[in-house]
Amino acid sequence: MSFFESYDPVFDAFVLSNAPVKQLATGFDWVEGPVWFGDAGCLLFSDIPNNRIMRWTPGSGITTFRQPSNYSNGHTRDREGRLVSCEHGTRRVTRTEHDGQITVIADSFDSKRLNSPNDVVVKSDGTIWFTDPHYGIITNYEGYASEQELPCNLYRVDPATGHMDAVVTDANCPNGLAFSPDESRLYMADTGRLFSDDPQHIRVFDLGSDDRLFGGEVFHAIDPGCSDGIRVDTDGNLWSSAADGVHCISPNSELLGKILVPELVSNVCFGGRAKHELYVTATTSIYRVSLNRQGIQHP
């Protein structure tokens, strides 16, 4: 059985013929938001409809990290190693402090409630960037059906001052995020509004010295399916979710190859001893594959 499809000889060096795509756990409803905790040696991820954050630990398997989780979706870690989470149910972004206390980073903009924060990244300067599509408030499946008060924007928050800006306001439904290794580029997936024929693609922005974004042109369109979650390796290649698995895309937007997964993939993250393992959340299951690549992940 082949776990990979190569479209460029470069990709052949990224994957290992004796490293299978391994299912680590299954039986969930819709998994999302994987984040690796190297100091704890575990993976956290969201089982959104079941309102919980799960933990997978090598040798121990699955345990519940937090329930209820306020229908959390995407997660990341900040530069102090704290968990930063997007919550559909409370329509906010939070940080879990080292003592377990929860700090609210953002829950409104211009005196209006956020929609349902989806994915989040933290830049090296500590600023927090998150997308706010409406997926979590359209139905009761991943949160609470509610009125949309704001457009679906990308936001930047300065955690020191609490100042918040809408930095991308022309997306249909912004979703996955990733910075290039030198943080000169920001990649953003736009998965479009539900029940619409919106275009679905990855856009790319250049960052100015003051964190202003420029450009925003289409970088790549996934086929089949669409890009939901994105991660970047140390050479700037993008690893994106797709309907048939995980697609590897060069910094020049060329499809290099695919990792084939038997379920619809929602998101990915790098982890493991050397950040060389790609963890995949896919509908009801989580998967892992070892690569000859290292991911950009902090801390």
Tab-separated table of C-alpha atoms in Angstrom:
chain	number	residue	atom	x	y	z
A	1	MET	CA	0.000	0.000	0.000
A	2	SER	CA	1.320	3.417	-0.925
A	3	PHE	CA	0.789	6.240	1.521
A	4	PHE	CA	2.206	8.922	-0.768
A	5	GLU	CA	1.770	10.470	-4.211
A	6	SER	CA	4.765	12.344	-5.585
A	7	TYR	CA	4.472	15.132	-8.156
A	8	ASP	CA	8.053	16.359	-7.872
A	9	PRO	CA	11.299	14.489	-7.085
A	10	VAL	CA	11.839	16.907	-4.194
A	11	PHE	CA	8.911	15.316	-2.371
A	12	ASP	CA	10.527	11.870	-2.562
A	13	ALA	CA	13.196	13.082	-0.163
A	14	PHE	CA	10.576	14.441	2.256
A	15	VAL	CA	8.828	11.124	2.899
A	16	LEU	CA	10.115	7.777	4.105
A	17	SER	CA	9.047	4.611	2.314
A	18	ASN	CA	9.116	2.601	5.543
A	19	ALA	CA	7.166	5.165	7.611
A	20	PRO	CA	3.422	4.452	7.331
A	21	VAL	CA	0.506	6.757	7.953
A	22	LYS	CA	-0.591	5.354	11.299
A	23	GLN	CA	-4.004	5.792	12.902
A	24	LEU	CA	-3.411	6.637	16.571
A	25	ALA	CA	-7.005	6.862	17.813
A	26	THR	CA	-10.520	6.968	16.438
A	27	GLY	CA	-14.162	7.182	17.490
A	28	PHE	CA	-14.512	10.976	17.612
A	29	ASP	CA	-17.079	13.102	15.764
A	30	TRP	CA	-15.084	15.959	14.183
A	31	VAL	CA	-11.496	16.489	15.291
A	32	GLU	CA	-9.562	19.724	14.806
A	33	GLY	CA	-6.872	22.002	16.206
A	34	PRO	CA	-3.901	19.681	16.877
A	35	VAL	CA	-1.060	21.198	18.894
A	36	TRP	CA	2.065	19.431	20.135
A	37	PHE	CA	3.353	19.928	23.698
A	38	GLY	CA	6.948	18.760	23.504
A	39	ASP	CA	7.696	19.435	27.174
A	40	ALA	CA	4.748	17.240	28.176
A	41	GLY	CA	5.252	14.759	25.341
A	42	CYS	CA	1.640	14.861	24.204
A	43	LEU	CA	-0.722	16.035	21.503
A	44	LEU	CA	-3.825	18.087	22.297
A	45	PHE	CA	-6.708	18.337	19.835
A	46	SER	CA	-10.381	19.321	19.771
A	47	ASP	CA	-13.332	16.958	19.394
A	48	ILE	CA	-15.600	19.892	18.654
A	49	PRO	CA	-19.166	18.455	18.650
A	50	ASN	CA	-18.447	16.578	21.888
A	51	ASN	CA	-17.301	19.807	23.547
A	52	ARG	CA	-13.934	18.532	24.696
A	53	ILE	CA	-10.183	18.822	24.238
A	54	MET	CA	-8.487	15.446	24.077
A	55	ARG	CA	-4.909	14.425	24.887
A	56	TRP	CA	-2.914	11.710	23.134
A	57	THR	CA	0.267	10.526	24.836
A	58	PRO	CA	2.631	7.904	23.384
A	59	GLY	CA	2.318	4.713	25.379
A	60	SER	CA	-0.763	5.886	27.255
A	61	GLY	CA	-3.193	6.717	24.470
A	62	ILE	CA	-6.234	8.952	24.802
A	63	THR	CA	-7.381	10.893	27.855
A	64	THR	CA	-9.613	13.937	28.249
A	65	PHE	CA	-7.733	17.185	28.787
A	66	ARG	CA	-10.730	19.502	29.243
A	67	GLN	CA	-14.484	19.039	29.167
A	68	PRO	CA	-16.434	21.154	28.584
A	69	SER	CA	-14.096	23.039	26.280
A	70	ASN	CA	-16.592	25.680	25.119
A	71	TYR	CA	-16.575	23.880	21.768
A	72	SER	CA	-12.951	24.795	21.158
A	73	ASN	CA	-11.536	24.519	17.663
A	74	GLY	CA	-7.994	25.670	16.804
A	75	HIS	CA	-5.084	25.825	19.245
A	76	THR	CA	-1.493	26.971	19.363
A	77	ARG	CA	1.145	27.808	21.960
A	78	ASP	CA	2.544	31.236	22.700
A	79	ARG	CA	6.214	32.009	23.264
A	80	GLU	CA	5.860	31.159	26.971
A	81	GLY	CA	4.435	27.746	26.174
A	82	ARG	CA	0.856	28.568	27.125
A	83	LEU	CA	-2.111	27.108	25.299
A	84	VAL	CA	-4.030	29.601	23.166
A	85	SER	CA	-7.469	28.402	22.071
A	86	CYS	CA	-10.317	29.440	19.793
A	87	GLU	CA	-13.722	28.758	21.359
A	88	HIS	CA	-16.897	28.539	19.309
A	89	GLY	CA	-19.259	28.284	22.260
A	90	THR	CA	-18.137	31.478	23.964
A	91	ARG	CA	-17.104	33.201	20.720
A	92	ARG	CA	-13.714	34.108	22.114
A	93	VAL	CA	-9.956	33.447	22.111
A	94	THR	CA	-8.444	32.404	25.435
A	95	ARG	CA	-5.081	31.605	26.972
A	96	THR	CA	-4.554	28.888	29.571
A	97	GLU	CA	-2.033	30.160	32.104
A	98	HIS	CA	0.598	27.915	33.649
A	99	ASP	CA	-1.524	27.628	36.800
A	100	GLY	CA	-4.591	26.571	34.789
A	101	GLN	CA	-6.418	29.879	34.973
A	102	ILE	CA	-8.137	31.075	31.801
A	103	THR	CA	-7.426	34.546	30.413
A	104	VAL	CA	-9.729	36.019	27.763
A	105	ILE	CA	-7.682	37.497	24.915
A	106	ALA	CA	-10.553	38.616	22.676
A	107	ASP	CA	-14.326	38.202	22.610
A	108	SER	CA	-15.554	41.322	20.794
A	109	PHE	CA	-14.614	43.975	18.261
A	110	ASP	CA	-16.185	47.402	17.881
A	111	SER	CA	-18.539	46.493	20.761
A	112	LYS	CA	-19.901	43.495	18.841
A	113	ARG	CA	-19.445	39.814	19.639
A	114	LEU	CA	-17.001	37.813	17.586
A	115	ASN	CA	-18.448	35.076	15.374
A	116	SER	CA	-16.654	31.823	16.204
A	117	PRO	CA	-12.847	32.093	16.312
A	118	ASN	CA	-11.395	29.224	14.330
A	119	ASP	CA	-7.606	29.140	14.002
A	120	VAL	CA	-4.792	31.011	15.716
A	121	VAL	CA	-1.045	31.616	15.428
A	122	VAL	CA	1.387	33.559	17.610
A	123	LYS	CA	4.177	35.584	16.025
A	124	SER	CA	7.653	35.857	17.550
A	125	ASP	CA	6.809	39.327	18.893
A	126	GLY	CA	3.991	37.776	20.939
A	127	THR	CA	1.139	39.139	18.847
A	128	ILE	CA	-1.819	36.804	18.420
A	129	TRP	CA	-3.458	36.401	15.010
A	130	PHE	CA	-6.769	34.590	14.637
A	131	THR	CA	-9.497	34.004	12.072
A	132	ASP	CA	-13.164	34.523	12.859
A	133	PRO	CA	-15.481	32.810	10.354
A	134	HIS	CA	-19.112	32.025	11.179
A	135	TYR	CA	-19.002	28.223	11.080
A	136	GLY	CA	-19.536	27.779	14.819
A	137	ILE	CA	-22.710	29.875	14.959
A	138	ILE	CA	-24.509	28.666	11.830
A	139	THR	CA	-25.802	25.485	13.518
A	140	ASN	CA	-25.793	23.901	16.955
A	141	TYR	CA	-23.372	21.142	15.904
A	142	GLU	CA	-20.115	22.932	16.755
A	143	GLY	CA	-21.442	25.530	19.181
A	144	TYR	CA	-24.640	27.525	19.500
A	145	ALA	CA	-26.657	28.792	16.557
A	146	SER	CA	-26.539	32.565	16.924
A	147	GLU	CA	-26.821	35.827	15.060
A	148	GLN	CA	-23.725	36.981	13.217
A	149	GLU	CA	-22.728	40.464	14.359
A	150	LEU	CA	-19.422	40.991	12.535
A	151	PRO	CA	-17.924	40.235	9.118
A	152	CYS	CA	-15.622	37.227	8.935
A	153	ASN	CA	-12.246	38.883	9.545
A	154	LEU	CA	-8.654	38.110	10.435
A	155	TYR	CA	-7.581	39.873	13.640
A	156	ARG	CA	-4.298	40.781	15.297
A	157	VAL	CA	-4.094	41.291	19.061
A	158	ASP	CA	-1.251	42.852	21.029
A	159	PRO	CA	-1.391	40.899	24.311
A	160	ALA	CA	0.588	43.571	26.163
A	161	THR	CA	-1.910	46.335	25.472
A	162	GLY	CA	-4.995	44.373	24.463
A	163	HIS	CA	-5.240	46.459	21.289
A	164	MET	CA	-6.981	44.579	18.481
A	165	ASP	CA	-7.099	45.286	14.746
A	166	ALA	CA	-9.042	43.720	11.891
A	167	VAL	CA	-6.147	43.157	9.479
A	168	VAL	CA	-7.984	41.278	6.694
A	169	THR	CA	-11.584	42.275	6.039
A	170	ASP	CA	-12.172	41.054	2.480
A	171	ALA	CA	-12.229	37.271	3.043
A	172	ASN	CA	-15.354	35.136	2.753
A	173	CYS	CA	-14.501	32.821	5.664
A	174	PRO	CA	-10.857	32.986	6.773
A	175	ASN	CA	-9.655	29.756	8.333
A	176	GLY	CA	-6.184	28.190	8.740
A	177	LEU	CA	-3.111	30.347	9.328
A	178	ALA	CA	0.663	29.926	9.162
A	179	PHE	CA	3.702	32.199	9.047
A	180	SER	CA	6.677	31.535	6.799
A	181	PRO	CA	9.874	30.621	8.711
A	182	ASP	CA	11.181	34.211	8.657
A	183	GLU	CA	7.688	35.637	9.278
A	184	SER	CA	7.886	37.751	6.142
A	185	ARG	CA	4.752	36.028	4.825
A	186	LEU	CA	1.414	35.052	6.307
A	187	TYR	CA	-0.628	32.301	4.671
A	188	MET	CA	-4.385	32.258	5.221
A	189	ALA	CA	-6.900	29.699	4.024
A	190	ASP	CA	-10.275	31.014	2.894
A	191	THR	CA	-12.763	28.132	2.942
A	192	GLY	CA	-15.793	30.187	1.946
A	193	ARG	CA	-19.249	30.457	3.436
A	194	LEU	CA	-21.284	27.309	4.001
A	195	PHE	CA	-23.990	26.574	1.447
A	196	SER	CA	-22.329	28.909	-1.088
A	197	ASP	CA	-20.147	28.648	-4.174
A	198	ASP	CA	-17.442	30.944	-2.795
A	199	PRO	CA	-13.930	30.290	-4.129
A	200	GLN	CA	-11.743	28.285	-1.758
A	201	HIS	CA	-8.012	28.886	-1.735
A	202	ILE	CA	-4.911	29.841	0.234
A	203	ARG	CA	-3.942	33.512	0.117
A	204	VAL	CA	-0.522	34.971	0.907
A	205	PHE	CA	0.304	38.320	2.489
A	206	ASP	CA	3.598	40.137	2.919
A	207	LEU	CA	4.285	41.591	6.367
A	208	GLY	CA	5.611	45.081	6.812
A	209	SER	CA	7.852	46.121	9.693
A	210	ASP	CA	4.817	47.347	11.620
A	211	ASP	CA	2.893	44.087	11.033
A	212	ARG	CA	0.808	45.658	8.280
A	213	LEU	CA	-0.253	43.169	5.624
A	214	PHE	CA	0.263	43.723	1.900
A	215	GLY	CA	-0.820	41.728	-1.117
A	216	GLY	CA	-3.292	38.976	-0.344
A	217	GLU	CA	-3.269	37.323	-3.751
A	218	VAL	CA	-4.273	33.703	-4.264
A	219	PHE	CA	-1.295	31.469	-3.481
A	220	HIS	CA	-2.714	28.007	-4.147
A	221	ALA	CA	-6.054	26.208	-4.488
A	222	ILE	CA	-6.302	22.693	-3.052
A	223	ASP	CA	-7.890	20.005	-5.201
A	224	PRO	CA	-9.781	17.964	-4.175
A	225	GLY	CA	-11.433	19.702	-1.258
A	226	CYS	CA	-10.008	22.840	0.288
A	227	SER	CA	-7.326	24.003	2.658
A	228	ASP	CA	-8.566	24.099	6.246
A	229	GLY	CA	-5.442	23.817	8.407
A	230	ILE	CA	-1.879	24.763	7.375
A	231	ARG	CA	1.599	24.257	8.826
A	232	VAL	CA	5.009	25.213	7.459
A	233	ASP	CA	8.329	23.353	7.622
A	234	THR	CA	11.778	24.871	8.103
A	235	ASP	CA	12.283	25.300	4.339
A	236	GLY	CA	8.995	27.138	3.929
A	237	ASN	CA	6.979	24.312	2.373
A	238	LEU	CA	3.283	24.345	3.285
A	239	TRP	CA	1.548	21.208	4.557
A	240	SER	CA	-2.182	21.659	4.082
A	241	SER	CA	-5.282	19.626	4.788
A	242	ALA	CA	-7.234	18.376	1.767
A	243	ALA	CA	-10.106	16.031	0.969
A	244	ASP	CA	-7.732	13.182	0.097
A	245	GLY	CA	-5.078	13.757	2.742
A	246	VAL	CA	-2.299	16.303	3.262
A	247	HIS	CA	-0.808	18.256	0.353
A	248	CYS	CA	2.771	19.536	0.375
A	249	ILE	CA	3.151	22.846	-1.472
A	250	SER	CA	6.432	24.603	-2.233
A	251	PRO	CA	7.039	28.272	-1.317
A	252	ASN	CA	6.531	28.900	-5.047
A	253	SER	CA	2.983	27.482	-4.785
A	254	GLU	CA	3.761	24.210	-6.632
A	255	LEU	CA	2.142	20.958	-5.495
A	256	LEU	CA	5.054	18.668	-4.582
A	257	GLY	CA	3.176	15.643	-3.309
A	258	LYS	CA	0.444	14.201	-1.149
A	259	ILE	CA	0.155	12.130	2.001
A	260	LEU	CA	-2.924	9.977	1.507
A	261	VAL	CA	-5.320	9.716	4.466
A	262	PRO	CA	-8.561	7.667	4.372
A	263	GLU	CA	-10.676	10.406	6.006
A	264	LEU	CA	-11.357	14.067	5.320
A	265	VAL	CA	-8.448	15.971	6.874
A	266	SER	CA	-9.173	19.081	8.936
A	267	ASN	CA	-5.769	20.131	10.240
A	268	VAL	CA	-2.147	19.179	10.862
A	269	CYS	CA	0.757	20.013	13.146
A	270	PHE	CA	4.384	19.013	13.547
A	271	GLY	CA	5.576	17.358	16.727
A	272	GLY	CA	7.576	14.502	18.149
A	273	ARG	CA	11.143	14.349	19.402
A	274	ALA	CA	12.609	16.427	16.569
A	275	LYS	CA	9.410	18.033	15.253
A	276	HIS	CA	9.712	15.564	12.386
A	277	GLU	CA	6.354	13.879	12.874
A	278	LEU	CA	3.234	15.219	11.214
A	279	TYR	CA	0.058	14.780	13.268
A	280	VAL	CA	-3.176	14.826	11.328
A	281	THR	CA	-6.745	15.361	12.522
A	282	ALA	CA	-9.204	13.789	10.096
A	283	THR	CA	-12.955	13.588	10.762
A	284	THR	CA	-13.188	10.803	13.383
A	285	SER	CA	-9.497	9.993	13.890
A	286	ILE	CA	-5.976	11.235	14.478
A	287	TYR	CA	-3.018	10.005	12.434
A	288	ARG	CA	0.773	10.333	12.499
A	289	VAL	CA	3.482	10.001	9.887
A	290	SER	CA	7.232	10.477	10.269
A	291	LEU	CA	8.860	12.734	7.684
A	292	ASN	CA	12.317	13.772	6.633
A	293	ARG	CA	11.225	17.316	7.458
A	294	GLN	CA	11.072	19.501	10.536
A	295	GLY	CA	8.176	21.775	11.301
A	296	ILE	CA	8.072	25.364	12.432
A	297	GLN	CA	6.461	25.207	15.841
A	298	HIS	CA	7.022	27.204	18.994
A	299	PRO	CA	8.147	26.799	21.625
